[in-house]
mmCIF file of C-alpha atoms in Angstrom:
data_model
loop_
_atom_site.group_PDB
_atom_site.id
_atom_site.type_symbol
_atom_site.label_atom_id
_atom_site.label_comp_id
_atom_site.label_asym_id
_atom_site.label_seq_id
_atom_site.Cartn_x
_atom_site.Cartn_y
_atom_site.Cartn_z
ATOM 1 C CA UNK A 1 -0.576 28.936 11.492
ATOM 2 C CA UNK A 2 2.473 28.241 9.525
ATOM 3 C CA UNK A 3 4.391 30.656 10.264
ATOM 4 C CA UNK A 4 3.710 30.231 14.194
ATOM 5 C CA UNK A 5 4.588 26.343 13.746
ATOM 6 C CA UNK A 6 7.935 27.436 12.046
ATOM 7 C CA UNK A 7 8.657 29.963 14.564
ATOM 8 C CA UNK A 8 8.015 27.593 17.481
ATOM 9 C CA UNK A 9 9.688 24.707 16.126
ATOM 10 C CA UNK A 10 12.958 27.436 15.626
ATOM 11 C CA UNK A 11 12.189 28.617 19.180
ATOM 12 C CA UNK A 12 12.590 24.673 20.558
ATOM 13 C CA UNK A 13 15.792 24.321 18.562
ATOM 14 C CA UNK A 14 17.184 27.786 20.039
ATOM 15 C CA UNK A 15 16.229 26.541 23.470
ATOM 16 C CA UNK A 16 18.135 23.485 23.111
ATOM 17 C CA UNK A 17 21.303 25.185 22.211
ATOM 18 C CA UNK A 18 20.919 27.272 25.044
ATOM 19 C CA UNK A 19 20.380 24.258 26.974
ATOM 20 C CA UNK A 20 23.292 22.887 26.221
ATOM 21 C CA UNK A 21 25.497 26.086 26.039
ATOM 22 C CA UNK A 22 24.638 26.636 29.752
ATOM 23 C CA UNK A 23 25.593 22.966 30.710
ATOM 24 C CA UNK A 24 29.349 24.735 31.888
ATOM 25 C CA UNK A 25 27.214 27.093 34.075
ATOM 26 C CA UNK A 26 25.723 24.798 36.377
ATOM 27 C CA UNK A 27 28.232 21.876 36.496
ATOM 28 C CA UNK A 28 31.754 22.705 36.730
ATOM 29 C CA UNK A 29 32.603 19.466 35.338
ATOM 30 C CA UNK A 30 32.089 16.563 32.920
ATOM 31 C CA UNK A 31 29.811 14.203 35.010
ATOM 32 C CA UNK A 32 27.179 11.954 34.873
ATOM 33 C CA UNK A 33 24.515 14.590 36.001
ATOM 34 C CA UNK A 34 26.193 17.190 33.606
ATOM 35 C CA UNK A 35 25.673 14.710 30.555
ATOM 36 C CA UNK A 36 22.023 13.927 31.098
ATOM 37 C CA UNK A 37 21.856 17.436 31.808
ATOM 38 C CA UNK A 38 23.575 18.113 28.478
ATOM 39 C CA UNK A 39 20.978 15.188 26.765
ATOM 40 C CA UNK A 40 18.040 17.688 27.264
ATOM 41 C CA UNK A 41 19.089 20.020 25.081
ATOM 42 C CA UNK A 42 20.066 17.798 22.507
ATOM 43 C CA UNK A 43 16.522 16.136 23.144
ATOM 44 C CA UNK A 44 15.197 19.693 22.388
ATOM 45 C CA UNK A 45 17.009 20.114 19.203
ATOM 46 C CA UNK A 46 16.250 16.899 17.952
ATOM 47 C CA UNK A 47 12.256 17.624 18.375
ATOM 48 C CA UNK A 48 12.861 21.376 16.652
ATOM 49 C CA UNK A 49 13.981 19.721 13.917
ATOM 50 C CA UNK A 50 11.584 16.936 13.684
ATOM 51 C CA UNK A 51 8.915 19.607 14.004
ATOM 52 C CA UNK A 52 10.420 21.206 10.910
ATOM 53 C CA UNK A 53 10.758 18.047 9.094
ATOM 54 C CA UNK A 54 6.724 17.498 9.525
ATOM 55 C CA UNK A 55 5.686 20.951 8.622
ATOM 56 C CA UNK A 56 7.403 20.143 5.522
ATOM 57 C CA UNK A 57 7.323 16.575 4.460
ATOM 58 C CA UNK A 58 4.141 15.288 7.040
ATOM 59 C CA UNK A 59 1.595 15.749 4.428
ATOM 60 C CA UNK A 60 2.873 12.946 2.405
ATOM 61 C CA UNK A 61 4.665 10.959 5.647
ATOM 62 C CA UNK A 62 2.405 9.529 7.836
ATOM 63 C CA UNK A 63 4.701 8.079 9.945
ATOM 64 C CA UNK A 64 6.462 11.179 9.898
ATOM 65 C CA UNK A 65 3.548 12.874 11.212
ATOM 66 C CA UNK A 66 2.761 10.237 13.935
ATOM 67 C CA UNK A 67 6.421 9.937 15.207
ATOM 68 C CA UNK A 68 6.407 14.307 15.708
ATOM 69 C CA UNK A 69 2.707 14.080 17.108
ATOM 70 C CA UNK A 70 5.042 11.286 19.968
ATOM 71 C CA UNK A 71 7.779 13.182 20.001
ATOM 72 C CA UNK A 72 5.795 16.627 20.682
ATOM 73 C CA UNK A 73 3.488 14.915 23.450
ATOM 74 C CA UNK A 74 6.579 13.549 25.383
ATOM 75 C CA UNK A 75 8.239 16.602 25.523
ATOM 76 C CA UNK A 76 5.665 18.483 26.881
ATOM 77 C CA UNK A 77 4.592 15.904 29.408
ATOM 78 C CA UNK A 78 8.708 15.950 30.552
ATOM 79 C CA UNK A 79 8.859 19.192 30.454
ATOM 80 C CA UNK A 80 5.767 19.646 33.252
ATOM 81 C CA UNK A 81 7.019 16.767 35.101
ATOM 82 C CA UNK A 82 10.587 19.135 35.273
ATOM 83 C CA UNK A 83 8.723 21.880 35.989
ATOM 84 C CA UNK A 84 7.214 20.524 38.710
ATOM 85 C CA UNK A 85 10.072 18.576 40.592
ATOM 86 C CA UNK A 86 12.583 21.562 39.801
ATOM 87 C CA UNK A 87 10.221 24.289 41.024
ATOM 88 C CA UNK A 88 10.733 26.467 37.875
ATOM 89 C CA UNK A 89 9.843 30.170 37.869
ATOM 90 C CA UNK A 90 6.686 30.822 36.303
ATOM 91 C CA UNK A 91 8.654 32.459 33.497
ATOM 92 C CA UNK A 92 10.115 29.110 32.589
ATOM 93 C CA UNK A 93 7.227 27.391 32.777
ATOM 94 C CA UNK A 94 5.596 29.752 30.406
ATOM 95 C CA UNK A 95 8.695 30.340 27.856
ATOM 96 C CA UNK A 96 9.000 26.354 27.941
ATOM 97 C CA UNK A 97 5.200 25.223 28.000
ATOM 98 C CA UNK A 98 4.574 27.946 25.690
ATOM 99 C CA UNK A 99 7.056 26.873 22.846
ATOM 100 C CA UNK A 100 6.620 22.497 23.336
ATOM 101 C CA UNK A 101 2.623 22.540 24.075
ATOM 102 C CA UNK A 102 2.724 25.125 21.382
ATOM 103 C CA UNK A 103 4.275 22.782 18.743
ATOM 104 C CA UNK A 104 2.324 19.917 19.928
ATOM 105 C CA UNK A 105 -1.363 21.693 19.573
ATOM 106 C CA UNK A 106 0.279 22.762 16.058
ATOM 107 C CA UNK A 107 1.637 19.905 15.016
ATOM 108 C CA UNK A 108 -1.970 18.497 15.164
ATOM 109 C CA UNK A 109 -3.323 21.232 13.063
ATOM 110 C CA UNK A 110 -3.607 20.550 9.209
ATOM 111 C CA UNK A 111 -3.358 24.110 8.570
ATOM 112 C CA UNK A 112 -0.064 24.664 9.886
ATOM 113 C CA UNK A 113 1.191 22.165 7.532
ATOM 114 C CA UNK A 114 2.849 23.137 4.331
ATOM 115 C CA UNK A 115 0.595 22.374 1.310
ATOM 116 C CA UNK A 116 3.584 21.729 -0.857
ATOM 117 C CA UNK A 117 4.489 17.919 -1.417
ATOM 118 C CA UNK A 118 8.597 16.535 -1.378
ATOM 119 C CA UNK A 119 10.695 18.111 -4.081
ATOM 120 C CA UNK A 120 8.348 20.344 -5.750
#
C-alpha cells in the first residue's frame, strides 16, 4: 500500500508538470484563461507533494493528515466536475480519476502510511 501511495502521489506531481508544460500548447499567449489554466497544474503539484509529506510525517501530524485527506477530496471532486464540463476522453478520466481518487482512498488508509516517526 505504500508503495502504491508513493507512486500515485509521484504520478499527481508528474501530471502537474505536464499540466503546466502543455499550457504553450493550447494558449498561444499569456492570458487570463492561460494562467488559471497554468494554476491547475501547480494545484496538482502542490497536492503530490502534500501527499508525500503525509505518507511520511501524517502519523505524528494530525493536522497534516486532515489538511491532505481536504486537499485529496477537492481534487478529485474538481477533477470530475472538469471532466464533466470539458467532455474528457475516457482515457483522461481514467489516467486522472485513477491517480487523485487513488491518493484520496490511500491517503485514508493507515497502512499506506509510513510507520517511521520525524527524524528517525
Amino acid at each position: 500500500m505504500r508503495r502504491a501511495y508513493f507512486v500515485l502521489s509521484v504520478g499527481i506531481i508528474a501530471l502537474g508538470v505536464v499540466h503546466i508544460a502543455s499550457t504553450p500548447r493550447f494558449f498561444s499567449e499569456l492570458t487570463s484563461p492561460a494562467i488559471w489554466f497554468a494554476s491547475g497544474g501547480l494545484t496538482m503539484i502542490l497536492t503530490g507533494a502534500l501527499n508525500l509529506l503525509r505518507q511520511t510525517y501524517g502519523q505524528g501530524a494530525r493536522g497534516l493528515r486532515v489538511i491532505c485527506t481536504a486537499a485529496n477530496a477537492v481534487l478529485t471532486a474538481f477533477a470530475l466536475l472538469a471532466a464533466y464540463v470539458s467532455g474528457a476522453s475516457a482515457l483522461e478520466v481514467v489516467v486522472v480519476l485513477g491517480l487523485v481518487g487513488g491518493a484520496f482512498v490511500l491517503s485514508l488508509l493507515p497502512s499506506a502510511q509510513r510507520n517511521s516517526t520525524p527524524g528517525t
